[in-house]
Coordinates of C-alpha atoms in Angstrom, one line a residue:
M477 CA 68.2 104.6 91.8
A478 CA 68.2 105.9 95.4
E479 CA 69.9 102.7 96.5
S480 CA 72.8 103.1 94.0
R481 CA 73.5 106.7 95.0
E482 CA 75.8 107.0 98.0
W483 CA 76.7 109.8 100.4
L484 CA 80.0 110.2 102.3
L485 CA 81.2 112.2 105.3
T486 CA 84.8 112.2 106.6
N487 CA 86.5 113.6 109.7
G488 CA 90.1 114.4 108.6
R489 CA 91.4 111.4 110.6
G490 CA 90.6 108.7 108.1
G491 CA 87.3 108.0 109.7
Y492 CA 84.0 108.3 107.8
A493 CA 80.3 107.7 107.6
M494 CA 78.7 106.4 104.5
G495 CA 75.4 105.0 103.2
T496 CA 72.8 105.2 100.4
V497 CA 70.1 107.8 99.7
A498 CA 67.6 105.0 100.1
G499 CA 68.8 104.3 103.6
T500 CA 69.9 100.7 102.9
L501 CA 73.3 99.3 103.8
T502 CA 74.6 97.9 100.5
R503 CA 78.3 97.6 101.5
R504 CA 80.0 96.1 104.5
Y505 CA 81.7 99.5 104.9
H506 CA 78.4 101.4 105.2
G507 CA 77.7 102.8 108.7
L508 CA 77.3 106.0 110.8
L509 CA 80.7 105.9 112.5
V510 CA 83.8 104.3 111.2
A511 CA 86.7 105.4 113.4
A512 CA 90.4 105.3 112.5
L513 CA 92.0 104.2 115.8
D514 CA 95.5 105.1 114.5
P515 CA 94.8 107.9 112.0
P516 CA 94.2 107.3 109.2
V517 CA 94.4 103.5 109.6
Q518 CA 93.1 100.7 111.9
R519 CA 89.6 101.7 110.9
R520 CA 86.7 100.0 112.7
L521 CA 82.9 100.1 112.0
L522 CA 81.5 101.1 115.4
V523 CA 78.0 102.3 114.7
A524 CA 76.0 100.8 111.8
R525 CA 72.7 102.6 112.1
L526 CA 70.3 104.7 114.1
E527 CA 66.9 103.1 113.1
L528 CA 64.3 105.8 113.5
D529 CA 60.5 105.3 114.1
A530 CA 58.0 108.2 114.5
D531 CA 54.5 108.3 115.9
Y532 CA 52.4 111.2 114.6
D533 CA 48.7 111.9 114.7
G534 CA 47.8 108.3 115.6
T535 CA 50.0 106.7 112.9
S536 CA 53.4 104.9 113.4
Y537 CA 56.1 105.3 110.7
A538 CA 59.2 103.1 110.4
L539 CA 61.7 105.3 108.7
G540 CA 64.5 102.8 108.2
T541 CA 65.1 100.6 105.1
N542 CA 67.0 97.3 105.2
R543 CA 67.7 94.5 102.7
W544 CA 67.8 91.1 104.3
R545 CA 69.4 87.8 103.4
S546 CA 65.9 86.3 102.7
G547 CA 65.4 88.8 99.9
A548 CA 62.9 90.9 101.9
I549 CA 63.1 94.7 102.2
A550 CA 61.8 95.8 105.7
P551 CA 61.0 98.2 106.9
L552 CA 60.1 100.4 103.9
G553 CA 61.1 103.8 105.2
Y554 CA 62.2 105.0 101.8
R555 CA 58.6 105.4 100.9
F556 CA 58.3 108.3 103.3
V557 CA 61.3 110.2 101.9
E558 CA 59.9 113.3 100.3
A559 CA 63.4 114.8 99.4
F560 CA 67.1 114.2 99.8
A561 CA 69.8 116.7 99.3
L562 CA 73.5 117.3 100.1
K563 CA 73.0 120.7 101.7
D564 CA 76.4 122.3 102.1
G565 CA 77.9 118.9 101.8
L566 CA 75.7 117.3 104.5
P567 CA 73.2 114.6 103.7
T568 CA 69.7 115.6 104.6
W569 CA 66.5 113.5 104.3
T570 CA 63.0 115.1 104.6
Y571 CA 60.3 112.6 105.6
A572 CA 56.7 113.2 104.9
L573 CA 54.6 111.8 107.8
G574 CA 51.1 112.7 106.9
D575 CA 51.0 116.5 106.9
A576 CA 54.2 116.6 109.1
L577 CA 57.7 117.0 107.8
L578 CA 60.8 115.7 109.6
A579 CA 64.3 116.5 108.5
V580 CA 67.3 114.3 109.5
T581 CA 70.8 115.6 108.9
Y582 CA 74.2 114.0 109.5
A583 CA 77.5 115.8 110.1
M584 CA 81.0 114.7 111.2
P585 CA 82.9 117.2 113.3
H586 CA 86.4 117.8 112.0
D587 CA 89.2 115.8 113.7
A588 CA 86.9 113.9 116.0
D589 CA 85.6 110.3 115.8
A590 CA 82.0 111.4 116.1
I591 CA 78.8 111.7 114.1
A592 CA 76.1 114.3 114.9
I593 CA 72.5 113.4 114.0
E594 CA 70.0 116.3 113.9
L595 CA 66.2 115.7 114.0
R596 CA 64.3 118.8 113.0
V597 CA 60.5 119.1 112.8
L598 CA 59.8 121.4 109.8
R599 CA 56.0 121.2 110.0
A600 CA 53.5 119.5 112.3
R601 CA 50.1 120.1 114.0
S602 CA 51.0 118.1 117.1
P603 CA 54.1 116.6 118.7
L604 CA 56.1 113.7 117.1
A605 CA 57.2 110.8 119.3
I606 CA 60.5 109.6 117.8
R607 CA 62.5 106.5 118.7
G608 CA 66.0 105.6 117.6
R609 CA 67.4 102.1 117.9
L610 CA 71.2 102.4 118.1
V611 CA 72.7 99.5 116.2
V612 CA 76.4 98.9 116.8
A613 CA 79.1 96.6 115.3
D614 CA 82.7 97.0 116.6
R615 CA 84.6 95.2 113.8
D616 CA 87.2 96.0 111.2
H617 CA 85.6 98.0 108.5
H618 CA 86.6 95.4 105.9
G619 CA 84.5 92.8 107.7
G620 CA 84.6 90.4 110.6
A621 CA 82.5 88.8 113.3
L622 CA 80.3 90.7 115.7
P623 CA 81.5 90.2 119.3
P624 CA 79.2 88.3 121.7
S625 CA 76.2 90.4 122.8
D626 CA 77.2 90.2 126.5
A627 CA 80.6 91.6 125.7
F628 CA 79.1 95.1 125.2
T629 CA 78.5 96.9 128.4
V630 CA 75.7 99.5 128.1
G631 CA 75.3 102.3 130.6
A632 CA 72.0 104.1 129.9
G633 CA 71.7 107.5 131.5
A634 CA 69.6 110.7 131.2
G635 CA 71.1 112.6 128.2
A636 CA 74.3 110.7 128.2
S637 CA 74.9 107.0 127.8
T638 CA 77.9 104.8 127.2
I639 CA 78.6 101.6 125.3
A640 CA 81.9 99.8 126.1
L641 CA 83.2 98.4 122.8
P642 CA 84.9 95.1 123.6
E643 CA 87.2 94.7 120.5
A644 CA 88.1 98.4 120.0
R645 CA 88.6 98.7 123.7
R646 CA 87.0 102.2 123.5
T647 CA 83.9 103.7 125.0
L648 CA 81.2 105.0 122.7
H649 CA 79.5 108.0 124.2
V650 CA 75.9 108.6 123.2
L651 CA 75.0 112.2 124.0
A652 CA 71.4 113.0 123.6
P653 CA 70.1 115.7 125.9
G654 CA 66.4 115.6 126.4
A655 CA 66.1 112.0 125.2
Q656 CA 65.1 109.0 127.3
A657 CA 67.7 106.1 127.0
T658 CA 67.0 102.4 127.5
A659 CA 69.6 99.7 127.3
A660 CA 68.9 96.9 124.8
S661 CA 70.6 93.7 123.7
E662 CA 69.1 92.4 120.4
R663 CA 71.0 90.9 117.6
Y664 CA 69.9 91.7 114.1
E665 CA 71.1 89.0 111.7
G666 CA 71.0 88.7 107.9
F667 CA 71.7 92.2 106.6
A668 CA 72.4 91.8 102.9
F669 CA 75.0 93.8 101.0
A670 CA 74.2 93.9 97.3
R671 CA 77.5 95.7 96.3
E672 CA 79.5 93.0 98.1
T673 CA 77.7 90.3 96.2
E674 CA 78.7 92.0 93.0
R675 CA 82.3 92.1 94.2
G676 CA 82.4 88.5 95.2
F677 CA 83.0 89.2 98.9
P678 CA 81.0 88.0 102.0
D679 CA 77.7 89.8 101.6
T680 CA 75.8 89.4 104.9
D681 CA 76.4 90.7 108.4
E682 CA 74.8 91.0 111.8
Y683 CA 74.7 93.9 114.3
L684 CA 73.6 94.6 117.8
H685 CA 70.8 96.9 118.9
A686 CA 72.4 98.1 122.1
L687 CA 70.4 101.2 123.1
T688 CA 67.1 102.9 122.4
L689 CA 66.7 106.7 122.5
A690 CA 63.3 108.4 122.6
W691 CA 62.3 112.1 122.0
T692 CA 59.1 114.0 122.0
L693 CA 59.4 116.9 119.6
G694 CA 56.8 119.7 119.1
P695 CA 56.2 121.7 116.0
D696 CA 59.4 123.5 114.9
A697 CA 61.4 121.7 117.5
A698 CA 64.9 120.2 117.0
A699 CA 67.0 117.6 118.9
G700 CA 69.5 114.9 118.1
A701 CA 72.3 112.7 119.2
V702 CA 76.1 112.8 119.1
L703 CA 77.8 109.4 118.9
T704 CA 81.4 109.8 119.7
L705 CA 84.6 108.3 121.2
D706 CA 85.5 111.7 122.6
P707 CA 82.9 113.3 124.8
A708 CA 84.7 116.6 124.7
V709 CA 83.2 117.1 121.2
G710 CA 80.0 118.3 122.9
D711 CA 76.5 117.0 123.2
D712 CA 74.6 119.5 121.1
A713 CA 74.0 117.7 117.8
C714 CA 72.2 120.7 116.2
A715 CA 75.1 123.0 117.0
L716 CA 77.6 120.6 115.6
V717 CA 75.6 120.3 112.4
A718 CA 75.4 124.1 112.1
T719 CA 79.1 124.5 112.7
R720 CA 80.0 121.9 110.0
R721 CA 77.5 123.4 107.6
A722 CA 78.9 126.9 108.1
A723 CA 82.5 125.7 107.7
N724 CA 81.6 123.9 104.4
R725 CA 79.7 126.9 103.1
N726 CA 82.6 129.2 103.9
R727 CA 85.0 126.7 102.3
A728 CA 83.1 126.6 99.1
A729 CA 82.6 130.3 98.9
K730 CA 86.4 130.8 98.8
M731 CA 86.6 129.2 95.4
P732 CA 86.1 131.3 92.2
A733 CA 83.1 129.3 90.9
P734 CA 80.3 127.2 92.5
L735 CA 81.5 124.1 90.7
L736 CA 85.0 124.5 92.1
G737 CA 83.5 125.2 95.5
R738 CA 81.6 121.9 95.4
L739 CA 84.8 120.2 94.3
A740 CA 86.8 121.8 97.1
L741 CA 84.4 120.1 99.6
A742 CA 85.0 116.8 97.7
A743 CA 88.7 117.4 97.9
D744 CA 88.7 118.1 101.6
A745 CA 87.3 114.6 102.3
F746 CA 90.6 113.0 101.4
V747 CA 93.0 115.2 103.5
T748 CA 93.9 113.4 106.8
R749 CA 96.2 113.6 109.7
R750 CA 98.8 110.8 109.9
G751 CA 99.1 109.9 113.6
D752 CA 97.9 111.7 116.7
G753 CA 99.5 114.3 118.8
A754 CA 101.5 117.5 118.1
D755 CA 103.9 115.7 115.7
A756 CA 101.2 114.2 113.5
G757 CA 101.8 114.4 109.8
T758 CA 99.4 115.2 107.0
S759 CA 98.5 112.7 104.3
I760 CA 95.9 112.0 101.6
V761 CA 93.6 109.0 101.7
A762 CA 93.6 107.4 98.3
G763 CA 89.9 106.5 98.3
Y764 CA 86.9 105.8 100.5
P765 CA 85.8 103.5 101.9
W766 CA 88.6 100.9 101.6
F767 CA 91.9 102.6 100.7
A768 CA 94.4 104.1 103.1
D769 CA 97.0 106.6 102.0
W770 CA 99.2 105.7 99.0
G771 CA 102.3 107.6 98.0
R772 CA 101.6 107.6 94.3
D773 CA 98.0 108.7 94.7
A774 CA 98.9 111.4 97.1
M775 CA 101.6 113.0 94.9
I776 CA 99.4 112.9 91.8
A777 CA 96.6 114.4 93.8
I778 CA 98.5 117.3 95.4
P779 CA 98.3 119.8 92.5
G780 CA 94.5 119.6 92.1
L781 CA 93.4 118.5 95.6
L782 CA 95.4 121.0 97.5
L783 CA 97.1 123.5 95.3
G784 CA 94.0 123.9 93.2
T785 CA 91.8 124.5 96.2
G786 CA 94.0 127.0 98.1
R787 CA 95.5 124.6 100.6
A788 CA 99.2 125.1 99.8
S789 CA 100.2 124.7 103.5
D790 CA 98.6 121.3 103.5
A791 CA 100.4 120.4 100.3
A792 CA 103.7 121.3 102.0
A793 CA 102.7 119.2 105.0
V794 CA 102.0 116.2 102.8
L795 CA 105.3 116.6 101.1
R796 CA 107.1 116.7 104.4
T797 CA 105.3 113.6 105.6
Y798 CA 106.4 111.5 102.6
A799 CA 109.9 113.0 102.6
A800 CA 110.4 111.9 106.2
Q801 CA 109.4 108.3 105.1
M802 CA 111.8 108.1 102.2
R803 CA 114.1 105.1 102.0
D804 CA 116.8 104.5 99.4
G805 CA 115.4 107.2 97.2
L806 CA 111.8 105.8 97.4
I807 CA 108.8 107.2 99.1
P808 CA 106.3 104.6 100.3
N809 CA 104.0 103.1 97.8
R810 CA 101.4 102.6 100.6
F811 CA 100.9 102.6 104.3
S812 CA 99.2 99.5 105.7
D813 CA 95.6 99.8 106.7
A814 CA 96.4 97.6 109.6
G815 CA 99.1 100.0 110.8
G816 CA 102.1 97.8 109.8
P817 CA 105.3 99.0 108.1
A818 CA 105.2 101.1 104.9
E819 CA 105.7 99.3 101.6
Y820 CA 108.1 100.7 99.0
N821 CA 107.3 98.7 95.9
T822 CA 106.9 101.6 93.5
I823 CA 109.0 102.9 90.6
D824 CA 107.1 106.1 90.1
A825 CA 105.9 107.6 93.4
S826 CA 109.2 109.3 94.1
L827 CA 109.2 110.9 90.7
W828 CA 105.7 112.1 91.3
F829 CA 107.0 113.5 94.6
V830 CA 109.5 115.6 92.6
E831 CA 106.7 116.8 90.2
A832 CA 104.4 117.7 93.2
L833 CA 107.2 119.8 94.7
R834 CA 107.8 121.4 91.3
A835 CA 104.2 122.3 91.0
Y836 CA 104.1 123.6 94.6
V837 CA 107.2 125.8 94.1
A838 CA 105.9 127.1 90.8
L839 CA 102.7 128.2 92.4
T840 CA 104.0 129.5 95.8
G841 CA 107.6 130.5 95.1
D842 CA 108.4 128.9 98.6
A843 CA 112.2 128.8 98.5
A844 CA 112.3 127.8 102.2
L845 CA 110.4 124.5 101.6
L846 CA 112.5 123.8 98.5
R847 CA 115.7 124.2 100.6
E848 CA 114.1 121.9 103.3
L849 CA 113.2 119.2 100.8
I850 CA 116.0 119.4 98.3
P851 CA 118.0 116.7 100.2
A852 CA 115.0 114.3 99.6
V853 CA 114.9 115.3 95.9
R854 CA 118.6 114.6 95.6
A855 CA 118.1 111.3 97.3
V856 CA 115.6 110.4 94.6
I857 CA 118.0 111.3 91.8
D858 CA 120.9 109.6 93.4
G859 CA 118.9 106.5 94.2
Y860 CA 117.8 106.1 90.6
R861 CA 121.2 106.9 89.2
G862 CA 123.0 104.5 91.6
G863 CA 120.4 101.8 91.6
T864 CA 117.9 101.1 94.4
R865 CA 115.4 98.5 95.4
F866 CA 113.5 96.2 92.9
G867 CA 116.0 96.6 90.1
I868 CA 115.3 100.3 89.7
G869 CA 118.2 102.1 88.1
I870 CA 119.5 103.9 85.0
D871 CA 120.8 102.2 81.9
G872 CA 123.5 103.5 79.6
D873 CA 120.9 105.3 77.4
G874 CA 119.8 107.4 80.4
L875 CA 116.5 105.7 80.8
V876 CA 115.0 104.2 84.0
R877 CA 114.5 100.5 84.1
G878 CA 113.1 98.4 86.8
G879 CA 111.3 95.2 87.8
E880 CA 111.6 91.9 89.6
D881 CA 109.7 88.7 89.3
G882 CA 106.4 88.8 91.1
V883 CA 106.6 92.5 91.9
Q884 CA 104.3 95.2 90.5
L885 CA 106.0 98.6 90.4
T886 CA 104.0 100.9 88.2
W887 CA 100.5 102.3 88.8
M888 CA 99.2 99.3 86.7
D889 CA 99.7 97.1 89.8
A890 CA 97.0 94.4 89.7
K891 CA 98.1 91.0 90.9
V892 CA 96.2 87.7 91.1
G893 CA 98.0 85.3 93.5
D894 CA 101.6 85.4 92.5
R895 CA 100.8 86.5 88.9
V896 CA 101.3 90.2 88.1
I897 CA 98.7 91.1 85.4
T898 CA 100.7 93.9 83.9
P899 CA 104.3 93.4 85.0
R900 CA 105.7 96.1 82.7
R901 CA 109.3 95.2 83.5
G902 CA 111.9 97.2 81.6
K903 CA 111.5 100.8 80.8
P904 CA 107.9 102.0 81.0
I905 CA 107.2 105.2 79.1
E906 CA 105.5 107.2 81.9
I907 CA 108.4 106.4 84.3
N908 CA 110.9 107.8 81.9
A909 CA 108.7 110.8 81.2
L910 CA 108.6 111.4 84.9
W911 CA 112.4 110.9 85.1
Y912 CA 113.0 113.5 82.4
N913 CA 110.5 115.9 84.1
A914 CA 112.3 115.4 87.4
L915 CA 115.7 116.2 85.9
R916 CA 114.4 119.4 84.3
A917 CA 112.7 120.3 87.6
C918 CA 116.1 119.7 89.4
E919 CA 117.7 122.0 86.8
T920 CA 115.3 124.7 87.8
F921 CA 115.6 124.0 91.5
A922 CA 119.4 124.3 91.3
Q923 CA 119.1 127.7 89.6
R924 CA 116.6 128.9 92.3
L925 CA 119.0 127.8 95.0
G926 CA 122.1 129.2 93.4
D927 CA 123.6 125.8 92.6
A928 CA 125.1 124.6 89.3
P929 CA 122.4 123.1 87.1
D930 CA 124.8 121.6 84.5
E931 CA 124.8 118.0 85.7
Y932 CA 121.0 117.8 85.7
R933 CA 120.8 119.5 82.3
A934 CA 123.2 117.0 80.8
L935 CA 121.3 114.1 82.2
A936 CA 118.0 115.5 81.0
D937 CA 119.4 116.1 77.5
R938 CA 120.5 112.5 77.3
T939 CA 117.2 111.2 78.5
A940 CA 115.3 113.4 76.0
A941 CA 117.3 112.0 73.1
S942 CA 116.6 108.4 74.3
M943 CA 112.9 109.1 74.7
Q944 CA 112.6 109.1 71.0
R945 CA 113.1 105.3 71.1
Y946 CA 109.5 105.0 72.2
W947 CA 108.2 106.8 69.1
N948 CA 107.0 104.8 66.1
A949 CA 106.3 107.1 63.2
E950 CA 104.5 104.3 61.3
R951 CA 102.0 103.6 64.0
G952 CA 101.8 107.3 65.1
W953 CA 102.1 106.5 68.8
C954 CA 104.6 105.3 71.5
A955 CA 105.5 101.9 72.8
D956 CA 104.4 101.3 76.3
V957 CA 107.6 99.6 77.6
L958 CA 111.1 99.3 76.1
D959 CA 113.7 96.6 76.7
G960 CA 111.5 94.2 78.7
P961 CA 112.3 90.5 79.2
D962 CA 110.5 89.8 76.0
G963 CA 111.6 92.9 74.1
D964 CA 109.6 96.0 73.6
D965 CA 105.9 96.0 74.6
V966 CA 103.9 98.0 71.9
S967 CA 100.5 97.6 73.6
F968 CA 98.4 100.7 73.0
R969 CA 97.9 102.1 76.5
P970 CA 97.3 105.6 78.0
N971 CA 100.6 105.8 79.8
Q972 CA 102.1 107.7 76.8
L973 CA 99.8 110.6 77.7
V974 CA 101.9 111.2 80.8
A975 CA 104.8 111.8 78.5
V976 CA 103.1 114.6 76.7
S977 CA 101.2 116.2 79.7
L978 CA 103.9 116.9 82.2
D979 CA 105.6 120.3 82.5
A980 CA 108.7 119.0 80.7
C981 CA 108.0 117.1 77.4
A982 CA 110.6 115.4 75.3
F983 CA 108.3 115.1 72.2
D984 CA 107.8 117.6 69.5
A985 CA 104.4 119.3 68.6
A986 CA 103.6 116.9 65.8
Q987 CA 104.2 113.9 68.0
V988 CA 102.1 115.4 70.8
R989 CA 99.2 115.9 68.4
A990 CA 99.5 112.3 67.1
I991 CA 99.5 110.8 70.5
V992 CA 96.5 112.8 71.6
D993 CA 94.6 112.0 68.5
A994 CA 95.4 108.3 68.8
C995 CA 94.4 108.1 72.5
A996 CA 91.2 110.1 71.7
A997 CA 90.2 107.7 69.0
R998 CA 91.1 104.4 70.8
L999 CA 90.9 105.0 74.5
W1000 CA 88.7 108.0 75.4
T1001 CA 85.3 107.4 77.1
S1002 CA 83.0 109.8 78.8
L1003 CA 84.4 108.9 82.2
G1004 CA 88.1 108.9 81.3
L1005 CA 90.5 106.6 79.4
R1006 CA 90.6 102.9 78.9
T1007 CA 93.7 101.2 80.1
L1008 CA 94.0 99.1 76.9
D1009 CA 92.9 99.3 73.3
P1010 CA 89.6 97.5 72.8
R1011 CA 91.1 95.9 69.7
D1012 CA 93.7 94.2 71.8
P1013 CA 92.8 90.5 72.4
R1014 CA 93.6 90.9 76.1
Y1015 CA 91.0 93.7 76.5
R1016 CA 88.3 93.2 79.2
G1017 CA 85.4 95.6 79.0
V1018 CA 83.6 94.8 82.2
Y1019 CA 85.0 94.9 85.7
C1020 CA 82.9 92.6 87.9
G1021 CA 82.9 89.2 89.6
P1022 CA 85.3 87.7 92.2
Q1023 CA 88.4 89.7 93.0
S1024 CA 90.6 87.5 90.7
E1025 CA 88.4 88.4 87.7
R1026 CA 88.2 92.0 88.7
D1027 CA 92.0 92.3 89.1
A1028 CA 92.5 90.7 85.7
A1029 CA 90.4 93.5 84.2
Y1030 CA 91.8 96.3 86.4
H1031 CA 94.3 97.6 83.8
Q1032 CA 93.2 95.6 80.8
G1033 CA 90.5 98.0 79.5
T1034 CA 88.9 99.4 82.7
V1035 CA 88.4 103.1 82.5
W1036 CA 90.2 105.4 85.0
P1037 CA 88.9 109.0 85.5
W1038 CA 92.2 110.3 86.8
L1039 CA 93.7 109.8 83.3
A1040 CA 91.4 112.4 82.0
G1041 CA 93.7 114.9 83.6
A1042 CA 96.7 113.9 81.5
F1043 CA 94.6 113.7 78.4
V1044 CA 93.2 117.2 78.8
R1045 CA 96.6 118.7 79.6
A1046 CA 98.0 117.0 76.5
Y1047 CA 95.1 118.2 74.4
L1048 CA 95.6 121.8 75.5
R1049 CA 99.3 121.4 74.7
A1050 CA 98.5 120.0 71.3
Y1051 CA 95.6 122.3 70.3
G1052 CA 94.9 124.9 72.9
Y1053 CA 91.1 124.8 72.5
R1054 CA 89.7 125.6 75.9
E1055 CA 86.0 125.0 75.2
R1056 CA 86.6 121.7 73.5
A1057 CA 88.8 120.7 76.4
R1058 CA 86.0 121.6 78.8
A1059 CA 83.6 119.5 76.7
F1060 CA 85.8 116.5 77.3
V1061 CA 85.4 116.7 81.1
A1062 CA 81.7 117.7 81.1
P1063 CA 80.5 114.1 81.7
L1064 CA 82.8 113.9 84.7
I1065 CA 81.1 117.0 86.1
D1066 CA 77.7 115.3 85.4
A1067 CA 79.0 112.2 87.3
L1068 CA 79.1 114.2 90.5
E1069 CA 75.3 113.7 90.6
L1070 CA 75.6 110.0 90.1
D1071 CA 76.8 107.1 92.3
A1072 CA 78.7 108.7 95.2
L1073 CA 77.2 112.1 95.3
G1074 CA 79.4 115.2 95.1
T1075 CA 82.6 113.1 94.3
L1076 CA 84.1 110.9 91.7
G1077 CA 84.9 107.2 91.8
E1078 CA 87.9 105.1 91.0
I1079 CA 87.1 103.3 87.8
A1080 CA 84.4 102.4 85.3
D1081 CA 83.7 99.7 82.7
G1082 CA 85.6 100.0 79.5
D1083 CA 82.4 99.0 77.6
A1084 CA 79.4 101.3 77.3
P1085 CA 77.5 102.5 79.3
H1086 CA 80.7 102.7 81.4
A1087 CA 79.1 101.7 84.7
A1088 CA 80.9 103.0 87.8
R1089 CA 83.0 100.4 89.6
G1090 CA 85.6 100.1 92.3
C1091 CA 86.1 102.6 95.1
P1092 CA 83.1 105.1 95.1
A1093 CA 85.3 108.2 96.1
Q1094 CA 88.8 108.4 94.8
A1095 CA 91.2 111.3 95.5
W1096 CA 93.1 111.5 92.3
S1097 CA 89.9 111.4 90.2
V1098 CA 88.6 114.5 92.1
A1099 CA 92.0 116.1 92.0
E1100 CA 92.5 115.8 88.3
L1101 CA 89.1 117.2 87.5
I1102 CA 89.9 120.2 89.7
A1103 CA 93.4 120.6 88.1
V1104 CA 92.2 120.5 84.5
L1105 CA 89.3 122.9 85.2
R1106 CA 91.9 125.3 86.7
R1107 CA 94.2 124.7 83.7
I1108 CA 91.4 125.3 81.2
D1109 CA 90.4 128.6 82.9
A1110 CA 94.1 129.7 82.9
A1111 CA 94.7 128.7 79.3

């Protein structure tokens, strides 16, 4: 159980630290310091571990735990863990060493590529001698070869050492006042990553023991180390831990309830700068550890992640970042993790941009930002009306259509080789729900700015009438896609929930209730909604195996927690029962104690028991839980 539970720290730059409660590395992404060299991308695993040993009262204790390619587990440090807790969001292990207690806490300073490691003796009759073997990597966080051992240049000094990282071309500063430092050069081969085995990826790695630190700590003493690319962060690990703890505690206390305070800390993990310097933008990392920032995910996340946690100024900054990157009426689908050009293959991200701005203005009344961004909004509307990339445009019925061979445009974007698993070419229902919602938002924007709203109103009225084409009274639900290459696609999917959960809805009350009831009966699970009816012959209930098999299941039955947000908002619209709505999301609240602690993951199996899969920490999953909890409280 301890090996399947993960902890995560982030630094607001796209960098992170991550591992398991047991102490093992089960993913190639696990490590103490992953730095984003071009925030929030070009992320490199720099420090894998600090392997601790302790001598106390004549006994030696190896506190690390590793799985090896041979199948062995050594050392067995997990046996000495008396307790683990996320204290104010910081992972803390308490080791029982005879009658002594040693607490080890990690913290990442904000906006710095650094990790602080605090060692605190909670109880002891005599001094503890502690050694820490610093194990480094210097590779892309997705994987790669360890550079030759002699390529690392180690400078061991009293209280401050350096390790020149040959591939990153940066210097790792090891700041440990009071510790003895000794250079080392020992390769550790055969680390085994069980989670990568499950995912069909390379599942072993090797690292370099480059430096050994040694402390002698008396009863009630504390010390530590700061591992950083920027020595200006300071050398007092205990002070950095205390500062981060206080900031997290204050952040949580600003929220109206302890649960929302905890979720605010989870939300903060995804907010990142984009670029360095005074002109850096603000963005949202879609998920840790392997996603960078995606336009669709960021826009969907803004209402819960930022507006729901009192970070309206950051919401405005994210909107500005994406508006500045708009091309032909489209905001980026994603930014490359390697730092390459943005990709624009999305039919919905720009419409979610309009919805995020609508939610922002509705909450803040910020007319200045609306005036600043209204040209971007008009560019979206004009781009869709006049036609833009990937066949995106408006048909005579007022509905948005789009799609090209080999291109995935909606959020159901899995692709195996050249084959798009869910192409959804034509007129997807959630796209046209977003289009209708955007037109109604523009009608309101025009009124706020003193402009004529008639054009938007007329377009919205025409779209609303055409939205009834999706409805099938006999089935009691909506088609998923109209006018595709092979006609209408009547697959039963959760996308219709978007159409009845947005601020502007083109369906009547009876239709809303019918859609909610059908989705509850066919798609709802304790962790969100399935992406396809289990009665469909294409349904895949388990997401596992090589990437081709996983991608084939990604939107063919796999559960997505973020969809719970649309479901609960639609349920409240249909029935208004607050307590029943809260009961729907209770399992998601419970899931904060499972898997990645204090946060929510990307997906789960469609089949019971709905095992967590995919990215362990996902922005829109956290965001939608916050948003619906705030909506339930306001209902």
